[in-house]
PDB file of N, CA and C in Angstrom:
ATOM      1  N   MET A   1     -10.487 -35.054  31.510  1.00 57.00           N
ATOM      2  CA  MET A   1     -11.800 -34.707  30.956  1.00 57.00           C
ATOM      3  C   MET A   1     -12.037 -33.202  31.053  1.00 57.00           C
ATOM      4  N   GLU A   2     -11.671 -32.616  32.187  1.00 66.00           N
ATOM      5  CA  GLU A   2     -11.889 -31.180  32.354  1.00 66.00           C
ATOM      6  C   GLU A   2     -11.090 -30.389  31.324  1.00 66.00           C
ATOM      7  N   LEU A   3      -9.841 -30.824  31.106  1.00 68.00           N
ATOM      8  CA  LEU A   3      -8.985 -30.125  30.156  1.00 68.00           C
ATOM      9  C   LEU A   3      -9.560 -30.240  28.746  1.00 68.00           C
ATOM     10  N   GLN A   4     -10.073 -31.432  28.413  1.00 74.00           N
ATOM     11  CA  GLN A   4     -10.625 -31.652  27.076  1.00 74.00           C
ATOM     12  C   GLN A   4     -11.868 -30.785  26.862  1.00 74.00           C
ATOM     13  N   SER A   5     -12.763 -30.775  27.838  1.00 78.00           N
ATOM     14  CA  SER A   5     -13.990 -29.995  27.716  1.00 78.00           C
ATOM     15  C   SER A   5     -13.654 -28.506  27.634  1.00 78.00           C
ATOM     16  N   SER A   6     -12.615 -28.093  28.363  1.00 82.00           N
ATOM     17  CA  SER A   6     -12.193 -26.697  28.328  1.00 82.00           C
ATOM     18  C   SER A   6     -11.657 -26.348  26.951  1.00 82.00           C
ATOM     19  N   TRP A   7     -10.903 -27.273  26.351  1.00 75.00           N
ATOM     20  CA  TRP A   7     -10.336 -27.042  25.015  1.00 75.00           C
ATOM     21  C   TRP A   7     -11.458 -26.923  23.998  1.00 75.00           C
ATOM     22  N   VAL A   8     -12.477 -27.781  24.124  1.00 77.00           N
ATOM     23  CA  VAL A   8     -13.611 -27.740  23.196  1.00 77.00           C
ATOM     24  C   VAL A   8     -14.335 -26.405  23.328  1.00 77.00           C
ATOM     25  N   SER A   9     -14.530 -25.961  24.560  1.00 88.00           N
ATOM     26  CA  SER A   9     -15.207 -24.691  24.792  1.00 88.00           C
ATOM     27  C   SER A   9     -14.420 -23.551  24.156  1.00 88.00           C
ATOM     28  N   SER A  10     -13.098 -23.585  24.314  1.00 92.00           N
ATOM     29  CA  SER A  10     -12.243 -22.551  23.738  1.00 92.00           C
ATOM     30  C   SER A  10     -12.318 -22.590  22.220  1.00 92.00           C
ATOM     31  N   ALA A  11     -12.321 -23.790  21.655  1.00 89.00           N
ATOM     32  CA  ALA A  11     -12.384 -23.940  20.200  1.00 89.00           C
ATOM     33  C   ALA A  11     -13.704 -23.393  19.672  1.00 89.00           C
ATOM     34  N   GLU A  12     -14.788 -23.657  20.380  1.00 92.00           N
ATOM     35  CA  GLU A  12     -16.096 -23.165  19.951  1.00 92.00           C
ATOM     36  C   GLU A  12     -16.128 -21.639  19.999  1.00 92.00           C
ATOM     37  N   LYS A  13     -15.545 -21.050  21.046  1.00 93.00           N
ATOM     38  CA  LYS A  13     -15.498 -19.591  21.151  1.00 93.00           C
ATOM     39  C   LYS A  13     -14.688 -19.008  20.003  1.00 93.00           C
ATOM     40  N   ASN A  14     -13.543 -19.632  19.699  1.00 94.00           N
ATOM     41  CA  ASN A  14     -12.706 -19.154  18.599  1.00 94.00           C
ATOM     42  C   ASN A  14     -13.456 -19.257  17.279  1.00 94.00           C
ATOM     43  N   LEU A  15     -14.191 -20.352  17.086  1.00 95.00           N
ATOM     44  CA  LEU A  15     -14.947 -20.542  15.849  1.00 95.00           C
ATOM     45  C   LEU A  15     -16.018 -19.463  15.711  1.00 95.00           C
ATOM     46  N   LEU A  16     -16.677 -19.136  16.815  1.00 94.00           N
ATOM     47  CA  LEU A  16     -17.697 -18.089  16.782  1.00 94.00           C
ATOM     48  C   LEU A  16     -17.066 -16.745  16.445  1.00 94.00           C
ATOM     49  N   LEU A  17     -15.894 -16.459  17.036  1.00 95.00           N
ATOM     50  CA  LEU A  17     -15.208 -15.203  16.757  1.00 95.00           C
ATOM     51  C   LEU A  17     -14.817 -15.121  15.295  1.00 95.00           C
ATOM     52  N   ILE A  18     -14.246 -16.215  14.774  1.00 96.00           N
ATOM     53  CA  ILE A  18     -13.830 -16.242  13.369  1.00 96.00           C
ATOM     54  C   ILE A  18     -15.044 -16.058  12.465  1.00 96.00           C
ATOM     55  N   SER A  19     -16.133 -16.751  12.780  1.00 96.00           N
ATOM     56  CA  SER A  19     -17.348 -16.642  11.970  1.00 96.00           C
ATOM     57  C   SER A  19     -17.879 -15.211  12.010  1.00 96.00           C
ATOM     58  N   GLY A  20     -17.853 -14.605  13.192  1.00 95.00           N
ATOM     59  CA  GLY A  20     -18.329 -13.233  13.339  1.00 95.00           C
ATOM     60  C   GLY A  20     -17.485 -12.258  12.539  1.00 95.00           C
ATOM     61  N   HIS A  21     -16.162 -12.377  12.632  1.00 94.00           N
ATOM     62  CA  HIS A  21     -15.266 -11.493  11.888  1.00 94.00           C
ATOM     63  C   HIS A  21     -15.437 -11.693  10.392  1.00 94.00           C
ATOM     64  N   TYR A  22     -15.577 -12.953   9.956  1.00 94.00           N
ATOM     65  CA  TYR A  22     -15.751 -13.254   8.534  1.00 94.00           C
ATOM     66  C   TYR A  22     -17.056 -12.645   8.031  1.00 94.00           C
ATOM     67  N   TYR A  23     -18.117 -12.740   8.834  1.00 94.00           N
ATOM     68  CA  TYR A  23     -19.415 -12.183   8.458  1.00 94.00           C
ATOM     69  C   TYR A  23     -19.329 -10.662   8.335  1.00 94.00           C
ATOM     70  N   LEU A  24     -18.685 -10.018   9.302  1.00 94.00           N
ATOM     71  CA  LEU A  24     -18.544  -8.564   9.270  1.00 94.00           C
ATOM     72  C   LEU A  24     -17.724  -8.138   8.065  1.00 94.00           C
ATOM     73  N   CYS A  25     -16.640  -8.857   7.774  1.00 91.00           N
ATOM     74  CA  CYS A  25     -15.782  -8.529   6.637  1.00 91.00           C
ATOM     75  C   CYS A  25     -16.554  -8.675   5.336  1.00 91.00           C
ATOM     76  N   THR A  26     -17.313  -9.771   5.224  1.00 94.00           N
ATOM     77  CA  THR A  26     -18.091 -10.013   4.010  1.00 94.00           C
ATOM     78  C   THR A  26     -19.139  -8.922   3.828  1.00 94.00           C
ATOM     79  N   ALA A  27     -19.845  -8.578   4.899  1.00 93.00           N
ATOM     80  CA  ALA A  27     -20.874  -7.547   4.824  1.00 93.00           C
ATOM     81  C   ALA A  27     -20.257  -6.206   4.443  1.00 93.00           C
ATOM     82  N   THR A  28     -19.099  -5.893   5.024  1.00 93.00           N
ATOM     83  CA  THR A  28     -18.418  -4.630   4.725  1.00 93.00           C
ATOM     84  C   THR A  28     -17.951  -4.604   3.280  1.00 93.00           C
ATOM     85  N   CYS A  29     -17.376  -5.713   2.820  1.00 90.00           N
ATOM     86  CA  CYS A  29     -16.892  -5.778   1.440  1.00 90.00           C
ATOM     87  C   CYS A  29     -18.052  -5.605   0.465  1.00 90.00           C
ATOM     88  N   GLN A  30     -19.194  -6.213   0.751  1.00 89.00           N
ATOM     89  CA  GLN A  30     -20.360  -6.096  -0.121  1.00 89.00           C
ATOM     90  C   GLN A  30     -20.899  -4.669  -0.087  1.00 89.00           C
ATOM     91  N   LYS A  31     -20.875  -4.053   1.091  1.00 88.00           N
ATOM     92  CA  LYS A  31     -21.418  -2.705   1.242  1.00 88.00           C
ATOM     93  C   LYS A  31     -20.591  -1.698   0.446  1.00 88.00           C
ATOM     94  N   PHE A  32     -19.267  -1.778   0.554  1.00 87.00           N
ATOM     95  CA  PHE A  32     -18.401  -0.817  -0.127  1.00 87.00           C
ATOM     96  C   PHE A  32     -18.035  -1.274  -1.536  1.00 87.00           C
ATOM     97  N   GLY A  33     -18.253  -2.550  -1.831  1.00 82.00           N
ATOM     98  CA  GLY A  33     -17.887  -3.066  -3.146  1.00 82.00           C
ATOM     99  C   GLY A  33     -19.083  -3.142  -4.089  1.00 82.00           C
ATOM    100  N   ALA A  34     -20.278  -2.834  -3.574  1.00 66.00           N
ATOM    101  CA  ALA A  34     -21.480  -2.922  -4.400  1.00 66.00           C
ATOM    102  C   ALA A  34     -21.446  -1.875  -5.512  1.00 66.00           C
ATOM    103  N   SER A  35     -20.869  -0.727  -5.219  1.00 55.00           N
ATOM    104  CA  SER A  35     -20.815   0.358  -6.201  1.00 55.00           C
ATOM    105  C   SER A  35     -19.704   0.090  -7.203  1.00 55.00           C
TER     106      SER A  35
END
């Protein structure tokens, strides 16, 4: 159970990181691609 909960926690952290990077990339692309 501990290993499973730890894996879920790690997966959630990775998902947040991916979402954050994707958001930053999208915002940057829109900022420099708007012109």
